Amino acid sequence: MCGIVGYIGSKSAVDILLNGLTSLEYRGYDSAGIAVCIDNQVELYKAEGKLQNLKDIVSAQKTHIEKSSIGIGHIRWATHGAPTTANAHPHSCNCGKVAVVHNGIIENYKELREKLEKQGCTFRSQTDTETVAHLVASKYAVTKDLTEAVRLATKEIEGAYALCIIHQDVKNTIVATRRNAPLLVGIGDNEFYLASDVPAIIEHTKKAMYLDDNEIVTLTPNSLLYIDSDNNKLTPKIEILPWEPVALSKMGYKHFMLKEIHEQPDVVRNVLSGKLRAIDENVRLDEVTLNQDKLKVLNRIQIVACGTSLHAAMIGKYIIEDLCGIPVDVEPASEFIYRRTITDKNTLVIGVSQSGETADTITAVRQAKALGSHILIVTNRPDSTMAREADSLVPVNAGIEVSVAATKSYMAQVISFYLLAIYLAERASKRVETNDLNKLKHELIVLPQKIEEILAHKEGIQACAKKFANAKDFIFIARGINFATALEGALKLKEISYINATGYTAGELKHGPIAMLDESMPVLSILMNGKVYEKILSNSEEAKARNARMIALTNSTDSKLDDLFESIIRIPDIDEMISPALAIVPLQLLAYYIAEFLGKDVDQPRNLAKSVTVE
Ligand code: M6R
């Protein structure tokens, strides 16, 4: 979703802004723009479509634009108004002296716009953001103080925002603030950077401070004023960012997605490291603060998440219920927040989010926290809003994920759920024999080698991708713990190839979806040895009898599968309980190769954003 970059110092700002925006491109966007200040004039440069369009405009006037050592930049994911140049940020006011970039949604923008229009403001876009530019300009006209103008403006704004603002009458100054949208300040030598996410500034500095809600920062090249919304001075809390610039390189892979799929063996090792130290030792989750008293009264777990994280949560439900006997509900965060929920102080509420910034999930866990529940966050971003507000944290340590389609973060979430379930089983329930838990731990430890085996023999998956790339629709079927794998496999395929793919529990096929089967419909059966193997096999027979084109993803060596299935993707043998962590890898590769074969924009699929920071 939208991204913000800002710079103030002694260097030329333009390349810092454009490079910063490039490193945020993965978040998904549909237009881009920058504002700089040259010879005491604010200048805006904007373009719809890819960032390259903006770069082309800028490079035509580069010697002029590079004179500015102050600037703000933005990539926009359209919410209010089409993705046009007029709606691209930065936005300005009547006199053109103010420039504003904004992430989030101004919920009361219609009322504000009406009021400002009555005062003579002329709007040039359909965006909610333009109201902020006019509002700040009108406050500045009275206060002649940009910080105060922004502070007063935010008192009138409802909704979510990260804002960076410059005014041509206030030389060498950027004012920034946030509410329910991330924003950080990178600190250099007599220079500051602003960004909605770490990748935009990490090549320049590792020293940074995160703004909290309603805080305002005013930056000049050599000063930083940090206040709250009541004008109280605050002391900056400076942190060292845990990121390496190398994470943003494709390292020779054609796409970030392919690189991230290949990183998964090491991701599993990282997640396990320090938490699962030896088979006969209890799992350690140092940032989980559930003590024995809390565990004793815990009678329910509610998990909230969106998208791929929701699928990891479904696997979490299955394992926790199986190992701990505690009832677990899983719900999309966007549904959870609009109904009467019954979470209380005896409910553990788990929020799962790669980014830790997904608006629906933040709202869901905040609602549950207000009802007294203990909040545990499973996230790849321990620096995120969700992580910072959590009672307990399980950092999943997948490293930065650039491709919009989540792969390695899903793997890390799933592995984290195994660890969490074993952790709870070891402390809150004696339902499963220690020996059985130890077997699961062993399976987790040997998992990276099995993933490596799949990655070393991708040709079969590539061939299958080529064979089915022209399908219009795709059905994935599974049962039990791998139903979530079917949903995630289907989600990966639709996200990056735009093929209509759906996951069903295999038993549901005959209750409706079977009507869609004919010789043009591929049906991929996830057939793992275990409790439901024979059942899925008969469901696959039913599909084959309707002429569907059958594909098997299996760890079985049974030769009778050869007659039933047109293509078979075989994976190493694995315990059924751990199998989702292995079975997802060929499905990620299948989606990748189909999208690549179709020539799609794998890392930045249309309409999607990496981090969905609006409801
Ligand atoms: O950052 P989150 O895990 O909270 O994001 C949730 C979804 O937006 C995300 O998983 C989305 O579905 C991805 N595009 C999946 O590939």
XYZ file of C-alpha atoms and ligand atoms in Angstrom:
631
model
C 0.000 0.000 0.000
C 1.099 3.678 -0.161
C 4.668 4.517 0.775
C 6.308 7.695 2.070
C 9.897 8.931 1.877
C 11.311 12.250 3.050
C 14.755 13.829 3.246
C 16.262 16.953 4.703
C 19.996 17.625 4.925
C 22.799 18.853 2.704
C 22.674 16.221 -0.070
C 20.542 16.458 -3.169
C 17.159 14.995 -2.186
C 15.876 13.707 -5.507
C 17.844 10.452 -5.783
C 17.258 9.675 -2.117
C 13.525 10.093 -2.676
C 13.382 8.078 -5.900
C 15.598 5.273 -4.551
C 13.570 5.202 -1.360
C 10.341 4.920 -3.336
C 11.907 2.179 -5.467
C 12.592 0.142 -2.353
C 8.941 0.550 -1.310
C 7.621 -0.394 -4.772
C 7.002 -3.953 -3.565
C 4.191 -2.659 -1.362
C 1.974 -2.146 -4.438
C 0.981 1.262 -5.870
C -0.501 2.892 -8.939
C 0.992 6.407 -9.109
C 3.940 8.299 -7.659
C 5.166 11.793 -6.952
C 7.708 13.999 -5.193
C 7.819 17.568 -3.905
C 11.054 19.520 -3.650
C 11.859 23.143 -2.827
C 14.053 25.142 -5.214
C 14.749 28.870 -5.002
C 12.090 29.133 -2.294
C 9.432 27.544 -4.490
C 7.711 24.236 -3.804
C 7.657 22.130 -6.988
C 5.599 18.984 -7.537
C 6.402 16.167 -9.974
C 3.830 13.395 -10.384
C 2.979 10.541 -12.717
C 0.403 7.804 -12.897
C 1.455 4.158 -13.286
C 4.887 2.786 -12.533
C 7.597 4.751 -10.742
C 9.610 4.678 -13.967
C 7.115 7.201 -15.427
C 7.974 9.623 -12.618
C 11.694 8.899 -13.036
C 11.424 9.763 -16.740
C 9.767 13.110 -15.942
C 12.383 13.892 -13.302
C 15.362 12.901 -15.426
C 14.285 15.348 -18.152
C 14.839 18.189 -15.612
C 17.400 16.524 -13.398
C 19.948 19.379 -13.197
C 17.231 21.685 -11.946
C 15.532 19.274 -9.521
C 18.742 18.026 -7.958
C 19.364 21.489 -6.502
C 16.905 20.727 -3.702
C 18.227 19.261 -0.467
C 14.745 18.836 0.963
C 11.924 16.724 -0.397
C 9.023 14.387 0.248
C 7.937 11.503 -1.978
C 5.041 9.093 -2.229
C 3.736 6.033 -4.015
C -0.059 5.872 -3.952
C -2.419 2.908 -3.868
C -5.722 4.479 -4.880
C -8.513 4.593 -2.306
C -10.335 7.892 -2.988
C -10.251 8.758 -6.672
C -8.804 6.873 -9.642
C -5.042 6.286 -9.998
C -4.455 9.434 -12.090
C -1.727 12.062 -12.054
C -4.134 14.597 -10.536
C -4.858 12.243 -7.641
C -1.194 11.286 -7.125
C 0.564 12.774 -4.092
C 1.994 15.253 -3.098
C -1.057 17.498 -2.865
C -1.060 21.239 -2.470
C -3.284 24.155 -1.513
C -4.591 27.172 -3.489
C -1.355 29.150 -3.231
C 0.793 26.103 -4.041
C 3.059 26.756 -1.063
C 2.239 23.574 0.844
C 3.022 19.991 -0.193
C 1.600 16.983 1.631
C 2.126 13.233 1.282
C -0.207 10.944 3.170
C -0.710 7.248 3.919
C -4.058 6.205 5.370
C -7.601 7.489 5.013
C -9.067 10.793 6.213
C -12.518 9.579 7.189
C -14.167 12.996 7.594
C -12.702 14.377 4.365
C -16.115 15.151 2.867
C -17.130 17.471 5.708
C -13.663 19.043 5.754
C -13.752 19.556 2.003
C -17.176 21.220 2.132
C -16.009 23.552 4.878
C -12.769 24.414 3.071
C -14.576 24.981 -0.234
C -16.869 27.452 1.511
C -13.730 29.253 2.672
C -12.570 29.544 -0.948
C -10.314 26.499 -1.371
C -10.295 25.027 -4.860
C -9.773 21.278 -5.009
C -7.888 19.747 -7.909
C -8.236 16.068 -7.010
C -10.801 13.595 -5.718
C -8.555 12.524 -2.859
C -9.130 12.697 0.873
C -5.503 13.882 1.219
C -5.964 17.224 -0.510
C -8.116 18.386 2.420
C -5.009 18.143 4.625
C -3.030 20.446 2.322
C -5.775 23.099 2.392
C -6.370 22.669 6.098
C -2.690 23.087 7.002
C -2.399 26.097 4.679
C -5.389 27.765 6.348
C -3.999 27.094 9.849
C -0.579 28.388 8.794
C -2.130 31.585 7.463
C -3.220 32.292 11.045
C -0.392 30.825 13.165
C 2.619 31.457 10.904
C 4.067 28.344 12.544
C 4.084 25.124 10.512
C 4.324 22.755 13.496
C 1.387 24.483 15.165
C -0.556 24.511 11.893
C -0.091 20.746 11.552
C -0.933 20.170 15.213
C -4.177 22.160 14.916
C -5.055 20.486 11.617
C -4.693 17.005 13.128
C -7.211 17.976 15.840
C -9.814 18.275 13.066
C -8.835 15.174 11.102
C -10.501 11.832 11.774
C -9.087 8.577 10.457
C -5.646 7.157 9.849
C -2.638 9.040 8.610
C 1.102 9.264 8.269
C 1.792 12.760 6.969
C 4.882 14.638 5.797
C 4.428 18.305 5.044
C 6.576 21.131 3.697
C 5.735 24.817 3.251
C 7.772 27.105 1.040
C 7.636 29.972 3.553
C 9.188 27.768 6.233
C 12.606 27.118 4.807
C 14.418 23.827 5.307
C 11.729 22.236 7.440
C 9.630 19.080 7.229
C 6.834 18.426 9.706
C 5.591 14.862 10.083
C 2.977 13.132 12.183
C 1.026 9.888 12.367
C -2.077 8.147 13.695
C -2.725 4.463 12.957
C -0.211 4.392 10.092
C 3.527 3.744 10.487
C 6.181 6.443 10.166
C 9.819 6.490 11.200
C 12.578 9.092 11.253
C 16.050 7.986 10.133
C 18.860 9.915 11.782
C 22.078 10.820 9.937
C 24.784 13.476 10.425
C 23.014 16.800 10.105
C 20.342 15.136 8.051
C 17.088 13.259 8.602
C 15.083 10.770 6.599
C 11.391 9.957 6.868
C 9.802 6.721 5.746
C 6.734 4.613 6.131
C 8.963 1.527 6.190
C 12.592 0.647 6.852
C 13.704 -0.374 3.310
C 13.301 3.232 2.112
C 16.107 4.498 4.342
C 18.214 1.527 5.398
C 20.954 2.184 2.825
C 21.520 5.600 4.468
C 21.203 4.977 8.191
C 20.450 2.294 10.756
C 19.665 4.858 13.498
C 15.972 5.691 13.696
C 13.038 6.577 15.891
C 9.452 5.429 15.409
C 6.685 7.962 15.888
C 3.727 6.855 17.991
C 0.133 7.923 17.388
C -0.515 11.676 17.592
C 3.167 12.594 17.889
C 4.633 15.333 15.711
C 8.221 15.811 14.621
C 9.661 18.973 13.074
C 12.937 18.435 11.247
C 15.553 20.861 9.974
C 19.011 19.662 8.819
C 20.376 20.046 12.333
C 17.417 20.014 14.705
C 14.600 17.724 15.710
C 11.608 18.962 17.687
C 9.473 16.116 19.006
C 6.112 16.882 20.631
C 2.779 15.271 21.423
C -0.597 16.580 20.288
C -0.832 18.766 23.415
C 2.440 20.477 22.635
C 4.453 18.661 25.329
C 8.089 18.069 24.400
C 9.081 14.412 24.140
C 12.477 12.713 24.290
C 13.336 10.729 21.157
C 13.813 6.975 21.663
C 16.505 6.100 19.158
C 16.746 2.497 17.949
C 19.172 0.605 15.744
C 17.293 -0.938 12.813
C 17.892 -4.677 12.492
C 17.926 -4.711 8.669
C 20.656 -5.366 6.152
C 20.508 -3.628 2.729
C 21.413 -6.981 1.089
C 17.900 -8.249 1.876
C 16.645 -5.979 -0.880
C 18.715 -7.622 -3.592
C 17.403 -10.439 -5.809
C 20.757 -12.225 -5.399
C 20.675 -13.528 -8.973
C 17.084 -14.797 -8.915
C 14.734 -13.524 -11.609
C 12.159 -12.399 -9.040
C 12.067 -11.710 -5.312
C 9.332 -14.328 -5.010
C 11.615 -17.070 -6.352
C 14.436 -15.925 -4.072
C 12.106 -15.911 -1.080
C 10.785 -19.406 -1.876
C 14.402 -20.600 -1.945
C 15.171 -18.945 1.381
C 12.638 -21.151 3.174
C 15.005 -23.892 4.425
C 17.054 -21.199 6.192
C 13.901 -19.463 7.375
C 12.820 -22.688 9.130
C 16.284 -23.007 10.714
C 16.100 -19.351 11.874
C 12.658 -19.740 13.397
C 13.727 -22.861 15.280
C 17.044 -21.427 16.368
C 17.086 -20.565 20.062
C 13.467 -21.688 20.471
C 13.842 -25.395 19.822
C 17.320 -26.087 21.179
C 17.122 -29.838 21.759
C 14.452 -32.468 21.373
C 14.353 -33.203 25.099
C 14.205 -29.526 26.113
C 11.007 -27.486 26.379
C 10.354 -25.009 23.577
C 11.404 -21.477 24.600
C 9.442 -18.420 23.520
C 11.136 -15.657 25.462
C 8.696 -12.905 24.585
C 5.572 -14.866 25.524
C 4.552 -13.581 28.948
C 1.708 -15.996 29.719
C 2.523 -17.170 33.238
C 1.080 -20.265 34.924
C -1.782 -18.214 36.496
C -2.849 -16.946 33.088
C -2.468 -20.365 31.497
C -4.627 -21.942 34.248
C -7.641 -19.751 33.430
C -7.153 -19.821 29.674
C -10.252 -21.512 28.232
C -10.302 -20.321 24.629
C -8.074 -18.986 21.888
C -9.267 -16.600 19.199
C -7.003 -16.009 16.203
C -7.499 -13.044 13.877
C -5.631 -12.447 10.621
C -6.074 -11.682 6.919
C -5.041 -13.342 3.656
C -2.087 -15.670 3.834
C -1.693 -15.044 7.572
C -5.255 -16.317 7.976
C -4.246 -19.590 6.345
C -1.291 -19.930 8.728
C -3.775 -19.272 11.555
C -6.007 -22.130 10.324
C -3.066 -24.490 10.619
C -2.387 -23.017 14.074
C -5.950 -23.851 15.134
C -5.586 -27.415 14.001
C -2.301 -28.010 15.828
C -3.216 -26.218 19.066
C -6.543 -28.036 19.341
C -4.843 -31.352 18.616
C -1.907 -30.907 20.993
C -3.530 -28.842 23.751
C -7.276 -29.567 23.622
C -8.007 -25.828 23.914
C -10.826 -24.655 21.609
C -9.508 -22.279 18.959
C -11.553 -20.032 16.661
C -10.055 -18.434 13.568
C -11.721 -15.481 11.898
C -10.759 -12.950 9.228
C -9.985 -9.777 11.166
C -12.258 -7.793 8.846
C -15.242 -9.894 10.011
C -14.253 -10.067 13.661
C -14.338 -6.290 14.056
C -17.914 -5.845 12.858
C -19.789 -8.221 15.129
C -20.378 -8.726 18.820
C -17.465 -10.880 19.912
C -17.211 -12.767 23.175
C -13.532 -12.546 23.962
C -12.705 -11.812 27.602
C -9.834 -12.041 30.066
C -9.794 -15.840 29.837
C -9.356 -15.738 26.077
C -5.941 -15.604 24.481
C -6.249 -13.517 21.324
C -3.586 -14.149 18.695
C -3.067 -11.659 15.871
C -1.065 -12.988 12.922
C 0.446 -10.563 10.445
C 3.549 -10.522 8.293
C 3.697 -6.720 8.324
C 2.193 -6.076 11.748
C 0.487 -3.079 10.121
C -2.668 -4.587 8.562
C -5.450 -2.191 9.568
C -8.167 -4.821 10.116
C -5.946 -6.983 12.296
C -4.757 -3.994 14.353
C -8.376 -2.990 14.989
C -9.354 -6.566 15.903
C -6.606 -7.007 18.502
C -7.231 -3.535 19.936
C -10.909 -4.400 20.382
C -9.999 -7.666 22.106
C -7.461 -5.902 24.321
C -10.150 -3.450 25.430
C -12.205 -6.480 26.556
C -9.334 -7.678 28.748
C -7.853 -10.452 26.582
C -4.138 -11.192 26.562
C -2.841 -10.255 23.090
C -0.164 -12.383 21.455
C 1.173 -11.233 18.095
C 2.857 -13.532 15.572
C 4.648 -11.215 13.165
C 7.629 -10.809 10.891
C 8.021 -7.193 12.015
C 8.887 -6.886 15.713
C 9.124 -3.121 15.068
C 5.498 -2.881 13.882
C 2.463 -1.272 15.485
C 0.960 -4.652 16.411
C 4.180 -5.906 17.979
C 4.665 -2.741 19.978
C 1.136 -2.933 21.419
C 1.237 -6.689 22.190
C 1.323 -8.382 25.596
C 3.250 -11.312 24.121
C 5.225 -11.600 20.929
C 6.329 -14.427 18.673
C 8.714 -12.815 16.143
C 8.843 -15.138 13.136
C 12.265 -14.023 11.822
C 11.672 -14.590 8.102
C 13.683 -11.492 7.147
C 12.346 -8.788 4.874
C 9.839 -10.113 2.338
C 9.721 -8.009 -0.803
C 7.418 -9.943 -3.111
C 3.783 -8.985 -2.577
C 2.823 -12.663 -2.571
C 3.799 -13.972 0.842
C 5.858 -17.189 0.809
C 8.671 -17.350 3.340
C 6.706 -15.337 5.912
C 3.903 -17.929 5.647
C 6.430 -20.695 6.242
C 7.794 -18.823 9.268
C 4.278 -18.264 10.655
C 3.371 -21.936 10.247
C 6.586 -23.061 11.979
C 5.932 -20.508 14.744
C 2.508 -22.058 15.290
C 4.080 -25.512 15.712
C 6.397 -24.020 18.323
C 3.582 -22.146 20.061
C 1.390 -25.249 20.152
C 4.216 -27.367 21.581
C 5.012 -24.552 24.059
C 1.389 -24.526 25.260
C 1.209 -28.318 25.299
C 4.333 -28.478 27.465
C 2.960 -25.936 29.945
C -0.832 -25.913 29.823
C -1.824 -29.434 28.932
C -0.492 -32.911 29.473
C -2.729 -34.319 26.779
C 0.007 -35.457 24.428
C 2.800 -37.845 25.465
C 6.267 -36.292 25.658
C 7.437 -38.885 23.141
C 4.882 -37.703 20.587
C 5.897 -34.074 21.092
C 9.525 -35.126 20.665
C 8.657 -36.835 17.365
C 7.114 -33.592 16.114
C 10.194 -31.653 17.209
C 12.367 -34.101 15.283
C 10.192 -33.663 12.167
C 10.616 -29.876 12.446
C 14.376 -30.176 12.733
C 14.667 -32.311 9.578
C 12.147 -30.208 7.618
C 14.722 -27.829 6.007
C 16.474 -30.753 4.255
C 13.149 -31.955 2.841
C 12.357 -28.452 1.515
C 15.842 -28.383 -0.028
C 15.078 -31.684 -1.763
C 11.969 -30.139 -3.378
C 13.905 -27.037 -4.412
C 16.637 -29.171 -5.976
C 14.145 -30.985 -8.214
C 11.855 -28.304 -9.569
C 11.719 -29.574 -13.163
C 8.559 -31.643 -12.571
C 6.780 -28.641 -11.121
C 7.928 -26.450 -14.021
C 6.627 -29.023 -16.518
C 3.291 -29.184 -14.698
C 3.087 -25.356 -14.705
C 3.651 -25.259 -18.444
C 1.007 -27.921 -19.042
C -1.700 -26.121 -17.041
C -0.743 -22.465 -17.547
C -3.582 -21.837 -19.963
C -6.315 -23.073 -17.633
C -9.017 -20.490 -16.924
C -9.880 -21.953 -13.518
C -8.188 -24.207 -10.985
C -9.530 -26.205 -8.064
C -7.412 -27.302 -5.089
C -8.799 -29.997 -2.783
C -7.587 -31.309 0.552
C -8.934 -32.371 3.928
C -7.959 -31.855 7.546
C -4.871 -29.838 8.321
C -4.080 -29.392 4.617
C -7.349 -27.622 3.805
C -5.452 -24.421 4.661
C -2.719 -25.552 2.232
C -5.348 -25.846 -0.517
C -6.593 -22.319 0.235
C -3.072 -20.915 0.319
C -2.070 -22.727 -2.904
C -5.161 -21.299 -4.610
C -4.494 -17.806 -3.214
C -0.901 -17.838 -4.497
C -2.070 -18.862 -7.956
C -4.813 -16.239 -8.239
C -2.675 -13.450 -6.780
C 0.113 -13.670 -9.301
C -1.380 -15.375 -12.379
C -4.966 -13.977 -12.124
C -6.329 -17.496 -12.785
C -9.561 -18.086 -10.903
C -8.376 -20.617 -8.298
C -10.392 -21.951 -5.373
C -9.616 -24.280 -2.492
C -12.252 -26.701 -1.211
C -12.364 -29.365 1.460
C -12.427 -32.478 -0.723
C -15.600 -33.751 0.968
C -17.472 -30.580 -0.025
C -16.776 -31.098 -3.718
C -19.858 -33.220 -4.259
C -22.069 -30.687 -2.468
C -21.860 -28.157 -5.286
C -18.458 -27.421 -6.855
C -18.518 -30.781 -8.692
C -20.998 -29.143 -11.094
C -18.125 -27.105 -12.518
C -15.978 -30.104 -13.453
C -15.337 -30.996 -17.070
C -12.341 -31.747 -19.283
C -11.097 -28.152 -19.016
C -10.914 -28.014 -15.202
C -7.659 -28.897 -13.412
C -8.217 -30.344 -9.929
C -5.140 -30.517 -7.718
C -5.505 -33.033 -4.864
C -3.264 -32.636 -1.820
C -2.806 -36.269 -0.849
C -0.661 -36.706 2.226
C -0.206 -40.095 3.883
C -2.291 -40.166 7.036
C -5.831 -40.115 8.403
C -7.581 -38.677 5.348
C -5.453 -40.102 2.517
C -7.991 -42.733 1.373
C -10.861 -40.230 1.652
C -9.165 -37.702 -0.623
C -8.296 -40.486 -3.017
C -11.987 -41.366 -3.408
C -12.894 -37.682 -3.794
C -10.263 -37.509 -6.545
C -11.865 -40.558 -8.233
C -15.195 -38.696 -8.175
C -13.593 -35.697 -9.857
C -11.837 -37.871 -12.429
C -15.193 -39.539 -13.249
C -16.411 -36.040 -14.273
C -13.452 -35.750 -16.690
C -11.517 -33.203 -14.617
C -7.792 -32.953 -15.334
C -6.265 -34.456 -12.199
C -3.005 -33.370 -10.562
C -1.677 -34.958 -7.364
C 0.608 -33.387 -4.802
C 1.652 -36.321 -2.676
C 4.220 -37.970 -0.447
C 2.828 -41.386 -1.343
C 4.796 -43.779 -3.553
C 1.625 -45.723 -4.404
C 1.861 -46.643 -8.121
C -1.935 -46.770 -8.550
C -1.905 -42.965 -8.496
C -0.353 -43.079 -11.988
C -3.674 -44.152 -13.547
C -5.759 -41.580 -11.751
C -3.596 -38.492 -12.159
C -2.389 -36.768 -15.330
C 0.471 -35.109 -13.400
C 1.993 -36.084 -10.070
C 4.177 -33.797 -7.945
C 5.958 -36.000 -5.413
C 7.457 -34.655 -2.200
C 9.505 -36.380 0.523
C 7.640 -38.369 3.151
C 6.611 -36.436 6.236
C 4.360 -36.721 9.285
C 0.826 -35.594 8.401
C 0.814 -32.975 11.175
C 3.917 -31.221 9.762
C 3.014 -31.823 6.114
C 1.470 -28.341 5.452
C 4.926 -26.810 5.882
C 6.308 -29.039 3.123
C 3.288 -29.295 0.820
C 3.043 -25.526 0.364
C 6.478 -25.269 -1.283
C 5.559 -26.983 -4.618
C 2.314 -24.988 -4.692
C 4.238 -21.713 -4.348
C 6.533 -22.876 -7.162
C 3.602 -23.984 -9.324
C 1.975 -20.550 -8.956
C 5.302 -18.851 -9.627
C 6.073 -20.807 -12.799
C 2.537 -20.426 -14.177
C 2.665 -16.632 -13.621
C 6.128 -16.438 -15.104
C 5.076 -18.521 -18.085
C 2.115 -16.152 -18.626
C 4.479 -13.171 -18.412
C 2.824 -11.621 -15.350
C 4.403 -9.075 -13.009
C 5.221 -11.706 -10.368
C 6.569 -9.476 -7.595
C 4.044 -6.672 -7.972
C 0.718 -8.156 -9.071
C -1.953 -5.738 -10.219
C -4.250 -4.170 -7.593
C -2.412 -5.727 -4.644
C -0.483 -4.091 -1.835
C 2.064 -5.735 0.435
C 0.729 -4.146 3.553
C -2.963 -3.249 3.652
C -3.014 -0.292 6.019
C -6.616 0.768 5.338
C -9.795 -1.043 6.382
O 0.868 -8.322 6.628
P -0.268 -9.289 6.796
O 0.193 -10.691 6.981
O -1.208 -8.877 7.892
O -1.065 -9.218 5.457
C -2.252 -9.947 5.284
C -2.620 -10.079 3.816
O -2.830 -8.826 3.252
C -1.525 -10.812 3.031
O -1.268 -12.069 3.570
C -1.936 -10.960 1.561
O -2.980 -11.873 1.470
C -0.721 -11.378 0.732
N -0.786 -10.742 -0.535
C -0.606 -12.835 0.563
O 0.265 -13.245 -0.433
